[in-house]
Short mmCIF file of C-alpha atoms in Angstrom, two decimals:
data_model
loop_
_atom_site.label_atom_id
_atom_site.label_comp_id
_atom_site.label_asym_id
_atom_site.label_seq_id
_atom_site.Cartn_x
_atom_site.Cartn_y
_atom_site.Cartn_z
CA MET A 1219 32.83 165.52 79.40
CA ALA A 1220 36.57 166.16 79.56
CA VAL A 1221 39.43 164.70 77.53
CA ILE A 1222 42.54 163.42 79.33
CA PRO A 1223 45.49 162.80 76.94
CA ILE A 1224 48.06 160.11 77.70
CA GLY A 1225 51.14 160.08 75.48
CA PRO A 1226 52.72 160.01 73.04
CA ILE A 1227 55.45 160.20 75.68
CA HIS A 1228 54.36 158.99 79.12
CA PRO A 1229 56.04 157.00 81.93
CA ILE A 1230 53.63 154.05 81.52
CA LEU A 1231 54.16 153.79 77.74
CA LYS A 1232 56.97 151.56 76.51
CA GLU A 1233 56.42 152.95 73.01
CA PRO A 1234 54.80 156.15 71.75
CA LEU A 1235 51.11 156.46 71.02
CA ARG A 1236 48.37 158.80 72.18
CA ILE A 1237 45.36 157.65 74.19
CA LYS A 1238 42.53 160.16 74.55
CA LEU A 1239 40.40 159.24 77.54
CA TYR A 1240 36.92 160.74 77.61
CA VAL A 1241 35.94 161.11 81.26
CA GLU A 1242 33.05 162.29 83.38
CA GLY A 1243 34.73 163.17 86.62
CA GLU A 1244 37.03 160.22 87.31
CA ARG A 1245 34.90 157.73 85.36
CA VAL A 1246 36.22 156.77 81.91
CA VAL A 1247 33.42 156.52 79.35
CA ASP A 1248 35.31 156.17 76.05
CA ALA A 1249 38.73 156.35 74.43
CA GLU A 1250 40.44 157.08 71.12
CA ILE A 1251 43.85 155.71 70.20
CA GLU A 1252 46.11 157.62 67.84
CA MET A 1253 49.13 155.93 66.30
CA GLY A 1254 51.72 156.69 63.66
CA TYR A 1255 54.73 157.70 65.73
CA VAL A 1256 56.87 154.66 64.88
CA HIS A 1257 55.60 153.61 61.45
CA ARG A 1258 58.49 152.16 59.42
CA GLY A 1259 56.93 150.50 56.36
CA ILE A 1260 58.86 147.30 57.03
CA GLU A 1261 56.68 145.13 54.77
CA LYS A 1262 57.35 147.44 51.82
CA ILE A 1263 61.08 147.35 52.57
CA MET A 1264 61.02 143.54 52.31
CA GLU A 1265 59.42 143.50 48.86
CA GLY A 1266 61.88 142.72 46.07
CA LYS A 1267 64.52 141.43 48.48
CA HIS A 1268 65.88 137.90 48.81
CA TYR A 1269 64.37 135.83 51.60
CA LEU A 1270 67.74 135.80 53.41
CA LYS A 1271 67.41 139.56 53.80
CA GLY A 1272 63.73 139.17 54.59
CA ILE A 1273 64.33 136.95 57.61
CA TYR A 1274 66.90 139.46 58.87
CA LEU A 1275 64.34 142.27 58.59
CA SER A 1276 61.58 140.20 60.20
CA GLU A 1277 63.60 140.07 63.42
CA ARG A 1278 63.36 143.86 63.58
CA VAL A 1279 59.55 143.96 63.54
CA CYS A 1280 59.52 143.74 67.34
CA GLY A 1281 62.27 144.09 69.91
CA ILE A 1282 60.80 142.06 72.77
CA CYS A 1283 59.48 139.12 70.70
CA SER A 1284 61.98 139.32 67.84
CA TYR A 1285 62.65 135.56 67.82
CA VAL A 1286 59.12 134.37 67.01
CA HIS A 1287 59.03 136.58 63.91
CA THR A 1288 62.03 134.83 62.37
CA GLN A 1289 60.58 131.43 63.27
CA THR A 1290 57.25 132.31 61.66
CA PHE A 1291 59.00 133.71 58.57
CA ALA A 1292 61.16 130.59 58.24
CA GLU A 1293 58.26 128.18 58.83
CA CYS A 1294 56.16 130.03 56.24
CA ILE A 1295 58.90 129.60 53.61
CA GLU A 1296 59.37 125.96 54.68
CA HIS A 1297 55.62 125.42 54.36
CA ILE A 1298 55.54 126.91 50.85
CA SER A 1299 58.58 124.87 49.73
CA LYS A 1300 57.55 121.68 51.62
CA ILE A 1301 60.85 121.59 53.55
CA GLU A 1302 61.19 119.20 56.48
CA ILE A 1303 63.71 120.44 59.04
CA PRO A 1304 65.78 118.18 61.35
CA ASP A 1305 64.19 117.07 64.63
CA LYS A 1306 66.94 118.75 66.61
CA ALA A 1307 66.03 122.07 65.02
CA ARG A 1308 62.33 121.60 65.80
CA TYR A 1309 63.03 121.14 69.51
CA LEU A 1310 65.58 123.95 69.65
CA ARG A 1311 62.97 126.26 68.13
CA VAL A 1312 60.54 125.34 70.90
CA ILE A 1313 63.20 125.98 73.55
CA ALA A 1314 64.10 129.40 72.14
CA CYS A 1315 60.47 130.36 71.55
CA GLU A 1316 59.45 129.48 75.10
CA LEU A 1317 62.42 131.29 76.62
CA GLU A 1318 61.32 134.37 74.69
CA ARG A 1319 57.74 133.91 75.91
CA ILE A 1320 58.98 133.78 79.49
CA HIS A 1321 61.05 136.94 79.23
CA SER A 1322 58.23 138.81 77.42
CA HIS A 1323 55.62 137.80 80.01
CA LEU A 1324 57.93 138.86 82.84
CA ILE A 1325 58.39 142.30 81.28
CA ALA A 1326 54.61 142.59 80.81
CA SER A 1327 53.96 141.65 84.41
CA ALA A 1328 56.67 143.99 85.69
CA VAL A 1329 55.21 146.92 83.72
CA TYR A 1330 51.74 146.13 85.05
CA ASN A 1331 53.02 146.06 88.63
CA PHE A 1332 54.73 149.41 88.11
CA ALA A 1333 51.42 150.74 86.74
CA ILE A 1334 49.59 149.77 89.94
CA GLU A 1335 52.53 151.08 91.99
CA HIS A 1336 53.78 147.75 93.28
CA GLU A 1337 57.42 148.35 92.43
CA THR A 1338 58.75 145.55 94.65
CA ILE A 1339 57.17 142.75 92.63
CA GLY A 1340 58.07 144.59 89.43
CA MET A 1341 61.77 144.54 90.35
CA TRP A 1342 61.60 140.89 91.49
CA LEU A 1343 60.22 139.94 88.09
CA LEU A 1344 62.92 141.84 86.19
CA ASN A 1345 65.62 140.24 88.33
CA ALA A 1346 64.20 136.75 87.63
CA ARG A 1347 64.09 137.58 83.91
CA GLU A 1348 67.89 138.00 83.84
CA MET A 1349 68.31 134.25 84.34
CA VAL A 1350 66.26 133.63 81.20
CA MET A 1351 68.11 136.26 79.20
CA ASP A 1352 71.42 134.61 80.13
CA LEU A 1353 70.11 131.29 78.75
CA MET A 1354 69.00 132.93 75.52
CA GLU A 1355 72.42 134.49 75.10
CA MET A 1356 74.13 131.17 75.80
CA ILE A 1357 72.02 129.25 73.25
CA THR A 1358 71.84 131.80 70.43
CA GLY A 1359 74.75 134.15 71.06
CA ASN A 1360 72.64 137.23 71.77
CA ARG A 1361 69.94 138.52 74.10
CA VAL A 1362 67.89 140.38 71.46
CA ASN A 1363 67.82 139.97 67.65
CA MET A 1364 69.39 136.56 67.96
CA GLY A 1365 69.67 135.53 64.31
CA PHE A 1366 69.03 131.93 65.41
CA ASN A 1367 66.54 130.78 62.77
CA VAL A 1368 67.34 129.97 59.16
CA VAL A 1369 65.13 128.44 56.49
CA GLY A 1370 65.88 124.75 56.94
CA GLY A 1371 66.61 124.74 60.68
CA VAL A 1372 68.61 126.79 63.17
CA ARG A 1373 72.05 128.31 62.99
CA VAL A 1374 73.88 126.65 65.91
CA ASP A 1375 73.61 123.52 68.07
CA ILE A 1376 73.93 123.12 71.84
CA ASP A 1377 76.06 120.64 73.78
CA ARG A 1378 75.65 118.57 76.93
CA GLU A 1379 77.15 121.25 79.15
CA MET A 1380 74.62 123.79 77.89
CA MET A 1381 71.75 121.36 78.46
CA ASP A 1382 72.83 120.80 82.05
CA LYS A 1383 73.00 124.55 82.64
CA ILE A 1384 69.51 125.03 81.20
CA TYR A 1385 68.13 122.38 83.58
CA ARG A 1386 69.86 123.93 86.61
CA THR A 1387 68.80 127.47 85.74
CA LEU A 1388 65.18 126.47 85.14
CA ASP A 1389 65.03 124.76 88.55
CA LYS A 1390 66.26 127.91 90.30
CA PHE A 1391 64.10 130.19 88.17
CA GLU A 1392 60.93 128.17 88.78
CA GLU A 1393 61.44 128.22 92.54
CA ASP A 1394 61.93 132.01 92.56
CA LEU A 1395 59.00 132.65 90.24
CA LYS A 1396 56.52 130.59 92.27
CA ASN A 1397 57.31 132.76 95.30
CA ILE A 1398 56.71 135.90 93.24
CA ILE A 1399 53.43 134.56 91.85
CA GLU A 1400 52.24 133.75 95.37
CA ALA A 1401 53.00 137.32 96.46
CA PHE A 1402 51.05 138.68 93.48
CA GLU A 1403 48.10 136.31 93.89
CA THR A 1404 47.64 136.95 97.61
CA GLY A 1405 48.54 140.66 97.76
CA PRO A 1406 45.50 142.61 99.02
CA MET A 1407 46.47 145.85 97.25
CA ILE A 1408 47.01 143.97 93.98
CA GLY A 1409 43.56 142.41 94.30
CA LEU A 1410 41.93 145.80 94.89
CA ARG A 1411 43.62 147.30 91.82
CA SER A 1412 43.16 144.26 89.54
CA LYS A 1413 40.08 142.15 90.34
CA GLY A 1414 36.91 143.30 88.60
CA ILE A 1415 38.84 145.97 86.68
CA GLY A 1416 39.02 146.05 82.88
CA ILE A 1417 36.61 143.16 82.29
CA LEU A 1418 36.36 141.77 78.76
CA ASN A 1419 33.61 139.18 78.25
CA TYR A 1420 33.36 136.33 75.74
CA GLY A 1421 31.04 138.20 73.39
CA GLU A 1422 33.43 141.14 73.23
CA ILE A 1423 36.29 138.73 72.48
CA MET A 1424 34.30 137.47 69.48
CA LYS A 1425 33.54 141.03 68.36
CA THR A 1426 37.12 142.33 68.57
CA ARG A 1427 38.95 139.06 67.74
CA ALA A 1428 41.28 139.63 70.70
CA VAL A 1429 44.10 137.09 70.97
CA GLY A 1430 46.76 135.73 73.28
CA PRO A 1431 46.56 136.08 77.08
CA VAL A 1432 43.86 138.73 76.61
CA ALA A 1433 41.57 136.11 75.02
CA ARG A 1434 42.63 133.29 77.33
CA GLY A 1435 41.99 135.49 80.37
CA SER A 1436 38.36 135.69 79.17
CA GLY A 1437 37.75 131.97 78.68
CA LEU A 1438 39.06 131.24 75.17
CA PRO A 1439 41.78 128.55 75.46
CA GLU A 1440 41.53 127.63 71.77
CA SER A 1441 43.04 131.02 70.90
CA ASP A 1442 46.50 129.55 71.56
CA TRP A 1443 48.02 128.65 68.18
CA ARG A 1444 50.47 126.26 69.81
CA LEU A 1445 47.56 123.82 69.84
CA ARG A 1446 47.85 123.67 66.03
CA HIS A 1447 51.64 123.54 65.75
CA PRO A 1448 52.90 119.98 64.98
CA THR A 1449 55.89 120.14 67.36
CA TYR A 1450 53.77 121.40 70.27
CA GLN A 1451 51.20 118.70 69.55
CA GLU A 1452 54.00 116.17 69.89
CA LEU A 1453 54.84 117.73 73.28
CA ASN A 1454 51.18 117.32 74.36
CA PHE A 1455 50.77 121.04 74.92
CA LYS A 1456 47.81 122.22 77.04
CA PRO A 1457 46.82 125.92 77.10
CA VAL A 1458 46.41 128.02 80.24
CA TRP A 1459 43.17 130.00 80.62
CA ARG A 1460 40.82 131.72 83.05
CA GLU A 1461 37.26 132.98 82.87
CA GLU A 1462 37.15 136.19 84.94
CA GLY A 1463 38.25 138.42 82.04
CA ASP A 1464 39.73 141.16 84.26
CA ASN A 1465 43.23 142.56 84.72
CA PHE A 1466 43.99 139.99 87.41
CA ALA A 1467 43.01 137.10 85.12
CA ARG A 1468 45.17 138.38 82.26
CA MET A 1469 48.22 138.71 84.51
CA MET A 1470 47.69 135.29 86.13
CA VAL A 1471 47.40 133.68 82.68
CA ARG A 1472 50.83 135.10 81.86
CA HIS A 1473 52.27 133.89 85.17
CA GLU A 1474 50.90 130.40 84.70
CA GLU A 1475 52.06 130.33 81.08
CA VAL A 1476 55.60 131.00 82.30
CA ILE A 1477 55.43 127.87 84.47
CA ALA A 1478 53.96 125.93 81.53
CA SER A 1479 56.80 127.18 79.30
CA VAL A 1480 59.37 125.85 81.76
CA GLU A 1481 57.78 122.41 81.49
CA LEU A 1482 57.69 122.62 77.70
CA ILE A 1483 61.41 123.43 77.62
CA ARG A 1484 62.17 120.42 79.81
CA LYS A 1485 60.13 118.15 77.52
CA ALA A 1486 61.82 119.57 74.41
CA LEU A 1487 65.26 119.07 75.97
CA GLU A 1488 64.42 115.47 76.77
CA LEU A 1489 63.38 114.74 73.19
CA TYR A 1490 66.32 116.73 71.84
CA GLY A 1491 68.68 114.47 73.81
CA GLU A 1492 67.31 111.44 71.94
CA CYS A 1493 68.03 112.98 68.50
CA SER A 1494 71.10 112.70 66.32
CA GLY A 1495 72.35 114.55 63.26
CA GLY A 1496 72.57 118.24 62.48
CA VAL A 1497 70.37 121.25 63.17
CA ARG A 1498 69.97 122.59 59.62
CA LYS A 1499 69.81 121.29 56.08
CA LYS A 1500 70.55 122.69 52.67
CA VAL A 1501 67.31 123.84 51.10
CA HIS A 1502 65.89 124.72 47.70
CA VAL A 1503 63.19 127.34 47.99
CA LYS A 1504 60.27 126.98 45.58
CA GLY A 1505 58.10 129.82 44.37
CA GLY A 1506 54.55 130.10 45.63
CA GLU A 1507 52.26 131.71 48.16
CA GLY A 1508 51.42 130.59 51.68
CA ASP A 1509 50.83 131.68 55.23
CA TRP A 1510 51.88 130.51 58.68
CA ARG A 1511 50.77 131.37 62.20
CA ASN A 1512 52.55 131.05 65.51
CA GLU A 1513 51.68 131.97 69.07
CA ALA A 1514 53.82 134.97 69.97
CA PRO A 1515 53.91 136.06 73.62
CA ARG A 1516 51.09 138.54 72.96
CA GLY A 1517 49.06 136.20 70.75
CA GLU A 1518 48.70 135.05 67.16
CA VAL A 1519 51.24 136.38 64.66
CA LEU A 1520 50.58 135.76 60.95
CA TYR A 1521 52.97 135.87 58.01
CA LYS A 1522 51.62 135.62 54.47
CA ILE A 1523 54.35 135.51 51.82
CA THR A 1524 54.48 135.35 48.03
CA ILE A 1525 57.94 134.31 46.82
CA THR A 1526 59.56 133.51 43.46
CA ASN A 1527 61.63 130.46 42.50
CA ASP A 1528 64.70 132.67 42.86
CA GLY A 1529 63.83 133.36 46.51
CA ILE A 1530 62.68 136.94 45.93
CA ILE A 1531 59.82 138.21 48.09
CA LYS A 1532 57.05 139.57 45.85
CA ARG A 1533 54.65 140.41 48.69
CA ILE A 1534 54.59 139.92 52.43
CA MET A 1535 51.87 140.66 54.97
CA ILE A 1536 52.49 140.57 58.70
CA ARG A 1537 49.68 140.71 61.26
CA THR A 1538 50.64 141.10 64.90
CA PRO A 1539 48.44 140.51 67.96
CA THR A 1540 48.21 144.04 69.37
CA VAL A 1541 46.09 145.11 66.36
CA MET A 1542 43.12 143.19 67.79
CA ASN A 1543 43.92 143.69 71.47
CA LEU A 1544 43.93 147.49 71.18
CA GLU A 1545 40.36 147.31 69.89
CA ALA A 1546 39.42 145.12 72.85
CA TYR A 1547 40.91 147.69 75.23
CA LYS A 1548 38.06 150.11 74.49
CA TYR A 1549 35.54 147.57 75.79
CA MET A 1550 37.54 147.09 79.00
CA LEU A 1551 37.18 150.77 79.91
CA LYS A 1552 33.53 150.40 80.96
CA THR A 1553 34.74 148.65 84.15
CA CYS A 1554 37.55 151.14 84.86
CA PRO A 1555 36.21 153.37 87.66
CA THR A 1556 39.17 155.78 87.58
CA ILE A 1557 41.74 157.18 85.15
CA SER A 1558 44.52 155.28 86.92
CA ASP A 1559 42.58 152.03 86.35
CA ALA A 1560 42.37 152.84 82.63
CA VAL A 1561 46.15 153.23 82.57
CA SER A 1562 46.79 149.92 84.37
CA THR A 1563 44.24 148.18 82.12
CA TYR A 1564 46.17 149.40 79.09
CA ALA A 1565 49.30 147.84 80.60
CA SER A 1566 47.39 144.58 81.20
CA ILE A 1567 47.00 143.94 77.44
CA ASP A 1568 50.81 144.14 77.00
CA PRO A 1569 50.67 146.24 73.82
CA CYS A 1570 53.50 146.42 71.29
CA ILE A 1571 53.20 149.50 69.11
CA SER A 1572 56.18 149.24 66.76
CA CYS A 1573 55.03 145.84 65.45
CA THR A 1574 51.41 147.00 65.17
CA GLU A 1575 51.76 149.97 62.84
CA ARG A 1576 51.00 148.55 59.39
CA THR A 1577 48.67 151.18 57.91
CA ILE A 1578 48.80 154.91 57.27
CA ILE A 1579 45.91 157.16 56.23
CA VAL A 1580 46.85 159.99 53.87
CA LYS A 1581 44.55 163.00 53.55
CA GLY A 1582 44.67 164.72 50.17
CA ALA A 1583 44.00 168.34 49.29
CA ASN A 1584 40.28 167.63 48.91
CA ASN A 1585 40.28 166.07 52.40
CA LYS A 1586 39.57 162.60 51.01
CA GLU A 1587 41.24 159.78 52.89
CA LYS A 1588 43.30 157.08 51.19
CA THR A 1589 44.43 154.05 53.18
CA ILE A 1590 47.83 152.62 52.30
CA LYS A 1591 48.75 149.28 53.83
CA PHE A 1592 52.36 148.28 54.32
#
């Protein structure tokens, strides 16, 4: 048995980690994942700080899905303090969250296509993503780390001209994306590299607690936390899912979720147009402990916060989706006939490493291990 190392720096890796593939010939039989290259201790940094600084830091947990972290942080504080935000803010949060989901899924799909050497579709997807990024910048003022959410609502409102531009852009984007999806779905080379590769079955989902498109690609629609969110329930949200459990299914779930997100944005805009009033309210934060979950692009993200009456964070715990999906990746390897398939399967789970690293293991002089979580 030989060991093939991938990383910590490798063309397929968006962020550094090391994957040790144990192979017999070309066949992958096992893997070990080593992390620790981008550990920042962000939870510990938040402790003792005011929640206004905490929400700022939460947006730096992840670069691609930075928005959903501030929404989850804000909604957790609002849940603890029993704060009702204006309807306009609720719908604007949906719009921003779904735009972020679209751009994240398009990056994930582009990276996967590069991994299977279909660079044409990869570039088409990145070009289509620019339309979405322009909308995010127009609504929030920035493309990444938008600073849009505050406890009690959102920072800025939109006007009629912006709404019209969102409608027009979504129409053009949807038309372009459907053509790209058709090319992916019917491409013979894509099928050979994706169908029947990296299969994760229902039992393995239960064992690893995989989330997001990874779970929904293996027949678990209830994994989508938007089903439990009151605003999405009002929008009559229905999850996208497939049963094949392979790389192809995971990518098609993301593609179909992009189309579903476009429809959700249209519904939210329609309801937003019927609202009046402002987009934020003055709040009084109460001390207590609570948790809140949202559906990030990669799956369930959890914030658990203990806060004082003065708004000081005593303790915060953040759980991101890649923690569970990396464990599921090891089970996918049994249906990866080659090393290159193991690499593309890794890309199919859309991992985010910087927002995953929450634990370090310190070895003392006596070689005893001590786990420190932050």
